[in-house]
PDB file of C-alpha atoms in Angstrom:
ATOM      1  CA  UNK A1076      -1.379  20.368  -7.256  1.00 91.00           C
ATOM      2  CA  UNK A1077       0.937  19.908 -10.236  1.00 89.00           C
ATOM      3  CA  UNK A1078      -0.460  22.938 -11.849  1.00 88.00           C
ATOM      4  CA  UNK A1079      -3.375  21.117 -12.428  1.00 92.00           C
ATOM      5  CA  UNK A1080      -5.880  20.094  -9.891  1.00 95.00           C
ATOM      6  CA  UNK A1081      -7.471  22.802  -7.495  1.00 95.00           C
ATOM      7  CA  UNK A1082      -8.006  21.050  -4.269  1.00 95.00           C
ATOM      8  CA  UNK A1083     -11.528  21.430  -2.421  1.00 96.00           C
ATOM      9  CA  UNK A1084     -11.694  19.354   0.684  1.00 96.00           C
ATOM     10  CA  UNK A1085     -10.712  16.221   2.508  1.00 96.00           C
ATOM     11  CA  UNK A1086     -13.227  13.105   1.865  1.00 92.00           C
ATOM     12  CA  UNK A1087     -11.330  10.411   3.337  1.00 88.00           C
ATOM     13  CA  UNK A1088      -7.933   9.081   5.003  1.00 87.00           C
ATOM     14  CA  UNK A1089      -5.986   5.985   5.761  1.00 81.00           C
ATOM     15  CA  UNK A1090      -2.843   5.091   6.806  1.00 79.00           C
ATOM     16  CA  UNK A1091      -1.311   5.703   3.649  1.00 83.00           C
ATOM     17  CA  UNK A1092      -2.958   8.431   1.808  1.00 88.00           C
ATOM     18  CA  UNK A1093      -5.496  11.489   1.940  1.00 93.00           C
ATOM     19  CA  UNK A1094      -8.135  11.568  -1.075  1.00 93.00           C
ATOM     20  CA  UNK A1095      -9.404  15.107  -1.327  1.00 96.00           C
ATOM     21  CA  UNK A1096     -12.307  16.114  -3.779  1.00 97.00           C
ATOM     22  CA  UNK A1097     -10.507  18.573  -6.195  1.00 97.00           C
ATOM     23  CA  UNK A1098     -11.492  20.337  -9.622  1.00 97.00           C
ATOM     24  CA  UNK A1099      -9.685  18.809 -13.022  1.00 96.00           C
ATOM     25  CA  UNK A1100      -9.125  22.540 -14.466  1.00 95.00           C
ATOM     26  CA  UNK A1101      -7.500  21.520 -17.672  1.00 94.00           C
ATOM     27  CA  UNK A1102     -11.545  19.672 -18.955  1.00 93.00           C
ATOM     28  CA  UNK A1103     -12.921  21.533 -15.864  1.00 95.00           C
ATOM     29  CA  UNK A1104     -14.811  18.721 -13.941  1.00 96.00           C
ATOM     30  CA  UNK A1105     -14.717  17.676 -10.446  1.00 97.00           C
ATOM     31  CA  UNK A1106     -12.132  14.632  -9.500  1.00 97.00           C
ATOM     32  CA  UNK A1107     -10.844  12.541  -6.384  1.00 95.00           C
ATOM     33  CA  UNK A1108      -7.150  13.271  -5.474  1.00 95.00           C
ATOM     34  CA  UNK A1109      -5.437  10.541  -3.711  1.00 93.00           C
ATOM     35  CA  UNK A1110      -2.724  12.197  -1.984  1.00 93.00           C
ATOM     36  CA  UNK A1111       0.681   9.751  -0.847  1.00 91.00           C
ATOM     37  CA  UNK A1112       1.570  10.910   2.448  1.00 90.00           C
ATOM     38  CA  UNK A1113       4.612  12.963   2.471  1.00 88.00           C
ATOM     39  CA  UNK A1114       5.507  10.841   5.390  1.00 88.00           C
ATOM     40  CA  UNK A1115       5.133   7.785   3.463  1.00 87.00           C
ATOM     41  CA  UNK A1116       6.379   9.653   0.374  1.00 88.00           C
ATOM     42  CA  UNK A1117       9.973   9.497   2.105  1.00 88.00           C
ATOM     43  CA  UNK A1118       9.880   5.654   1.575  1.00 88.00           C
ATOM     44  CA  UNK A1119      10.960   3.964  -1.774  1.00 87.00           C
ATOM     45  CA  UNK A1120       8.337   0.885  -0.487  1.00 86.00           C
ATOM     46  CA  UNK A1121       5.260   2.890  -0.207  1.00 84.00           C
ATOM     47  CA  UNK A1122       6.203   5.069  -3.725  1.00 86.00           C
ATOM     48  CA  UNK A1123       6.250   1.590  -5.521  1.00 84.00           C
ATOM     49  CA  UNK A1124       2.892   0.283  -3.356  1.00 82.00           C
ATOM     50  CA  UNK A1125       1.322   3.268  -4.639  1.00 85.00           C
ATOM     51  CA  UNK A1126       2.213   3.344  -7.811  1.00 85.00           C
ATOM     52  CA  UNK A1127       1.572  -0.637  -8.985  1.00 80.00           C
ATOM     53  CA  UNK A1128      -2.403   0.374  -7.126  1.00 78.00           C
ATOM     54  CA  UNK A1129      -2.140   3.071  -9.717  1.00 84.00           C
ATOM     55  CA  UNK A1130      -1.664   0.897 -12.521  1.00 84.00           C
ATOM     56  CA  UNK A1131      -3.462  -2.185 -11.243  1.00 80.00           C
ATOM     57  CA  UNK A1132      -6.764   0.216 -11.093  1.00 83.00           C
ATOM     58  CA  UNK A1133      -6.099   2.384 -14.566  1.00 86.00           C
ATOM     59  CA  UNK A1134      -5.895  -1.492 -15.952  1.00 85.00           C
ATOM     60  CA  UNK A1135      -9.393  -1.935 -14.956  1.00 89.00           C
ATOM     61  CA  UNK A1136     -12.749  -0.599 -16.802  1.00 91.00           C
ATOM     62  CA  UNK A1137     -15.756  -1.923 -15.159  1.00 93.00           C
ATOM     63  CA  UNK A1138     -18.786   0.807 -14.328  1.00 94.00           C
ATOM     64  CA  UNK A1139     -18.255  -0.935 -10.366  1.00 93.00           C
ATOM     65  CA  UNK A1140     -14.552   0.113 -10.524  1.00 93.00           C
ATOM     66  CA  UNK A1141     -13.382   3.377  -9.346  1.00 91.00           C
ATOM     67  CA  UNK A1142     -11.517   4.714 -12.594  1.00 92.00           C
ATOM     68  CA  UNK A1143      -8.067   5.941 -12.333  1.00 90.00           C
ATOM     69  CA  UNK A1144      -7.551   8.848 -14.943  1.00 92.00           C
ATOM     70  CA  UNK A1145      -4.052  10.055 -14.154  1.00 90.00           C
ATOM     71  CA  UNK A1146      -0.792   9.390 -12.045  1.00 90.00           C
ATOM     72  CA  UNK A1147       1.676  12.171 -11.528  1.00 91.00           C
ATOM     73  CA  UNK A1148       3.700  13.760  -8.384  1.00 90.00           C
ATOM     74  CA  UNK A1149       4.279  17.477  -7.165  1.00 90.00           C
ATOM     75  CA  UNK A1150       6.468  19.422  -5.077  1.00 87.00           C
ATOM     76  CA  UNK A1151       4.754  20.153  -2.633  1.00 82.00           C
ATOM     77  CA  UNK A1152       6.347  23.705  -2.336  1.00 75.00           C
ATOM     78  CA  UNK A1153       4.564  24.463  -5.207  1.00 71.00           C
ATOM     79  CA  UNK A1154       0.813  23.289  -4.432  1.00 62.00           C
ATOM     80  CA  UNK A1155      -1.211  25.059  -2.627  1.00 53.00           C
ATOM     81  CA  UNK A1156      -4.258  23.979  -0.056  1.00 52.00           C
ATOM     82  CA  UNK A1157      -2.480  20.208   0.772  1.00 54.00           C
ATOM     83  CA  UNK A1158      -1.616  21.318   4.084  1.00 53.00           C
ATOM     84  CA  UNK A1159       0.113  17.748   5.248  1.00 51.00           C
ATOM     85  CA  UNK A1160       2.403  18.630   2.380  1.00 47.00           C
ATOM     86  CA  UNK A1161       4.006  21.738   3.448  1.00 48.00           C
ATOM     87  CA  UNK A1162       7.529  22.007   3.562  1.00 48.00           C
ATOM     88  CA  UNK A1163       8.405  18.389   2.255  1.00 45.00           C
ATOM     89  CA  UNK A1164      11.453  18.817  -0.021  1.00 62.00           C
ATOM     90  CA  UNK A1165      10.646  14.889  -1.735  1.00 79.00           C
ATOM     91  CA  UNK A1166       8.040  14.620  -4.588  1.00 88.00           C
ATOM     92  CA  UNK A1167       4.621  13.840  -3.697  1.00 92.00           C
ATOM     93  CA  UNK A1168       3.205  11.085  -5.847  1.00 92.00           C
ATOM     94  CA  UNK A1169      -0.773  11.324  -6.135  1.00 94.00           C
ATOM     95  CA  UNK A1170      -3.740   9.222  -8.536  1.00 92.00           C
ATOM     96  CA  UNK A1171      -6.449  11.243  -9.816  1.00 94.00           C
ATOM     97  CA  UNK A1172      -9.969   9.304 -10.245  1.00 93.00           C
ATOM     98  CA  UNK A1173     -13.243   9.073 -10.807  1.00 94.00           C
ATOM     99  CA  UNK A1174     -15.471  11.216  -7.906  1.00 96.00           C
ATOM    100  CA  UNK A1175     -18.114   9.485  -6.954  1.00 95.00           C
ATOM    101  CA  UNK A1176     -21.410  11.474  -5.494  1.00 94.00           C
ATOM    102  CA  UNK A1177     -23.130   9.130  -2.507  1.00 94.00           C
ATOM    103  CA  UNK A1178     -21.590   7.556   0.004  1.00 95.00           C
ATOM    104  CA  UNK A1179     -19.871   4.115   1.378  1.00 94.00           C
ATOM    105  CA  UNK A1180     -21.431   1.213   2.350  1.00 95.00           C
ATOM    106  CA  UNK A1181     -20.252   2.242   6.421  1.00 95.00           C
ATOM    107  CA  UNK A1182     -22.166   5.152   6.518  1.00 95.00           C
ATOM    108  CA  UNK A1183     -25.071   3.153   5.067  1.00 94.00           C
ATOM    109  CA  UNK A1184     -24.928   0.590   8.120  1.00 95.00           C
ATOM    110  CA  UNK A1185     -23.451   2.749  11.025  1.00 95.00           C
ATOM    111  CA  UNK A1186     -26.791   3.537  12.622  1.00 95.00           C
ATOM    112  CA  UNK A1187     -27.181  -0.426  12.947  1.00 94.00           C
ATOM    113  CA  UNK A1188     -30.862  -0.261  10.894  1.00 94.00           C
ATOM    114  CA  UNK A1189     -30.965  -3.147   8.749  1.00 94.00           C
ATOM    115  CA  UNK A1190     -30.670  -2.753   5.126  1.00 94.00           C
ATOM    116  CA  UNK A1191     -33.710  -3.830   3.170  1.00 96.00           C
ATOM    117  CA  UNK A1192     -32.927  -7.253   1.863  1.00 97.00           C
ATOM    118  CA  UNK A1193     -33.328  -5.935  -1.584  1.00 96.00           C
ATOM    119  CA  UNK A1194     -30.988  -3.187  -1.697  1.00 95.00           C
ATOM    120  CA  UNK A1195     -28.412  -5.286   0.475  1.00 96.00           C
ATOM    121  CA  UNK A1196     -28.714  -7.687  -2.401  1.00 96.00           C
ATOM    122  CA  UNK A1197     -28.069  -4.977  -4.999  1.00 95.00           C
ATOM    123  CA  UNK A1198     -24.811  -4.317  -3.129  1.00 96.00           C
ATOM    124  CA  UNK A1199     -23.258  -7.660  -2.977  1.00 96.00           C
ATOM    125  CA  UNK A1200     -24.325  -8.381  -6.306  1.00 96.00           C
ATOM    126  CA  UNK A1201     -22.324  -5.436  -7.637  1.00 95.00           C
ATOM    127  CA  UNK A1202     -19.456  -6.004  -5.519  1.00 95.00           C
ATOM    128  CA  UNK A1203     -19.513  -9.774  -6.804  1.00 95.00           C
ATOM    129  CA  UNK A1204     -19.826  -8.600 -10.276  1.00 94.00           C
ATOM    130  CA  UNK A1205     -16.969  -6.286  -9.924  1.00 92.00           C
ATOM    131  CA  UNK A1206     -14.699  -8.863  -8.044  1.00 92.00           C
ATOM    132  CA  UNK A1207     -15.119 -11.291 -10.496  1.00 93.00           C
ATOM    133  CA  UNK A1208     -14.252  -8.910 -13.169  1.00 93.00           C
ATOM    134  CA  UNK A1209     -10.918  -7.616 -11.028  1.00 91.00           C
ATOM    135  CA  UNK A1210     -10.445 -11.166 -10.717  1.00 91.00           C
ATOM    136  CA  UNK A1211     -10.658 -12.599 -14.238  1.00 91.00           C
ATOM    137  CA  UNK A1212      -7.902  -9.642 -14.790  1.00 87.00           C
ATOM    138  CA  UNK A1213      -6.133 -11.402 -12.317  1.00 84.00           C
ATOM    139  CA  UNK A1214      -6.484  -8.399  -9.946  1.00 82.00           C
ATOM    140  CA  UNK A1215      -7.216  -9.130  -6.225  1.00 83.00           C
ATOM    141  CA  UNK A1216      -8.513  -6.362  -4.251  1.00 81.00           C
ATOM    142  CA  UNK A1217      -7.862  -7.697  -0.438  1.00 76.00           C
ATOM    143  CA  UNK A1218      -9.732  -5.234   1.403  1.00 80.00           C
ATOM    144  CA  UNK A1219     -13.106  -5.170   0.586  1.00 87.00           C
ATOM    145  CA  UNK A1220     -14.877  -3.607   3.758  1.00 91.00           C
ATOM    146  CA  UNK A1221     -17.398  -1.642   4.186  1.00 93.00           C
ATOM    147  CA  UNK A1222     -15.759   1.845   3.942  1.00 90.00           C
ATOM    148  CA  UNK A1223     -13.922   0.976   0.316  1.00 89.00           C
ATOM    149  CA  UNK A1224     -17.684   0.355  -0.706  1.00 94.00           C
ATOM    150  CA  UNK A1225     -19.363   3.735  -2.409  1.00 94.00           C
ATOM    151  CA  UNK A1226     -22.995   3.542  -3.790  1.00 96.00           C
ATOM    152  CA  UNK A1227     -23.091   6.320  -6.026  1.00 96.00           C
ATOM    153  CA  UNK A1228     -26.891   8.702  -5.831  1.00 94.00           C
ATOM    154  CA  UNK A1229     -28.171   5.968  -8.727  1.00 93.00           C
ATOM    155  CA  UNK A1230     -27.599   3.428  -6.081  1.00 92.00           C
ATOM    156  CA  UNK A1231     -24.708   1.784  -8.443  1.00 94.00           C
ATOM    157  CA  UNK A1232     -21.931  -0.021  -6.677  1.00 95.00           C
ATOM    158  CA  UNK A1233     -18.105   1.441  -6.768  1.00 94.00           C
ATOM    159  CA  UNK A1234     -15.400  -0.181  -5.125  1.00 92.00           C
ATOM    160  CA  UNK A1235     -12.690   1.971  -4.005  1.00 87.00           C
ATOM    161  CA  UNK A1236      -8.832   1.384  -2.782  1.00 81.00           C
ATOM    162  CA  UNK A1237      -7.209  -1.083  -4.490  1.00 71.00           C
ATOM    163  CA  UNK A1238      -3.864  -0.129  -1.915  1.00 64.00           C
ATOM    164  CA  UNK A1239      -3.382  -3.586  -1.090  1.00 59.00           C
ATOM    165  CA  UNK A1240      -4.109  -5.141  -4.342  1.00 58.00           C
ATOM    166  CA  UNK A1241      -2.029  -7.876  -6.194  1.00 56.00           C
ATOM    167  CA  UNK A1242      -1.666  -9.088  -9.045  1.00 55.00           C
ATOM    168  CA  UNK A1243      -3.012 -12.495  -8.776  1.00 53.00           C
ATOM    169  CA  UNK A1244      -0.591 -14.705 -10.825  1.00 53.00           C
ATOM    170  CA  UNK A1245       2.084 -12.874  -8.278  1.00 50.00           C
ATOM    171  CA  UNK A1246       0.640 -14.553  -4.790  1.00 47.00           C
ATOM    172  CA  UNK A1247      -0.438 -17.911  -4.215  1.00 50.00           C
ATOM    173  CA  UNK A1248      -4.316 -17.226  -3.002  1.00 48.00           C
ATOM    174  CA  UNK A1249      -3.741 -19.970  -0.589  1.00 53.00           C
ATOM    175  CA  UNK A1250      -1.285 -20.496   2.196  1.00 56.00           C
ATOM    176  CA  UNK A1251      -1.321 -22.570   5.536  1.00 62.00           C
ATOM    177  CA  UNK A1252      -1.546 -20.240   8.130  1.00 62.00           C
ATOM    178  CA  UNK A1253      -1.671 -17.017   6.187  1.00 57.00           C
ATOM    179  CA  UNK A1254      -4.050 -14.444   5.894  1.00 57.00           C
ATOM    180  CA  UNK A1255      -3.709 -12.972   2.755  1.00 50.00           C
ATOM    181  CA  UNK A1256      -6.307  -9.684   3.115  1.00 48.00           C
TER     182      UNK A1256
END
């Protein structure tokens, strides 16, 4: 992708975008790939969603914060091993970040076994810490669920996919009758 960024393998989709684990080969270190859809790629609204998550996250340096190293986009006829990408004419826009080794707060609780009330307080602590960080940027994240949760092999806290962010001088946080995220 872009002559840069050797993709390995899917490790997660949504509605708008594929995040593949990929290698960096310019400093040669392993990196998440967040992939626009091409689908979605065709649409001026989802080019400028993506891009304002881009720069809401790269805005952001907090250890609980995914870190967004680079924005870009690729022809796809010129990339190899994005198969959803194949034969799209449009550019592809893409964010490459921080990879994070562990897993998301989901796969933590979707046996049902309780979390021990120690660790669970670990992980709302970070998240709480990292919200009111985003937050004092005047960043709001408006999905926080447990699959946008990562807790890295260290057992640190990462929030991830900041899609639906805004910027919180830009929406009223309260609203009769709306729900806001």
């Amino acid at each position: 992708v872009d002559n840069r960024y050797k993709v390995l393998e899917v490790i997660g989709t949504g509605a708008m975008a594929t995040v593949y684990a990929a290698e960096d080969t310019r400093l040669g270190r392993k990196v998440a790939l967040k992939i626009l859809r091409p689908e979605q790629a065709q649409d001026e609204t989802f080019r400028a969603r993506f891009k304002r998550e881009a720069e809401a996250v790269a805005s952001l340096n907090n250890p609980a914060i995914v870190a967004v190293y680079d924005t870009g986009s690729f022809d796809p006829s010129q990339s190899y091993g994005v198969d959803e990408a194949a034969g799209e004419s449009t550019l592809i826009p893409y964010i490459m970040m921080e990879y994070v080794e562990g897993h998301t707060v989901k796969d933590l609780i979707s046996d049902g076994t309780a979390v021990p009330i120690n660790e669970a307080i670990e992980i709302v602590s970070g998240v709480l810490s990292a919200l009111e960080y985003s937050h004092a940027n005047h960043l709001v994240h408006r999905d926080i669920k447990p699959g946008n949760l990562m807790i890295t092999q260290n057992g640190q806290v990462k929030i991830t996919d900041f899609g639906i962010a805004k910027a919180a001088a830009a929406v009223p946080l309260t609203r009769t009758g709306m729900v806001v995220g």
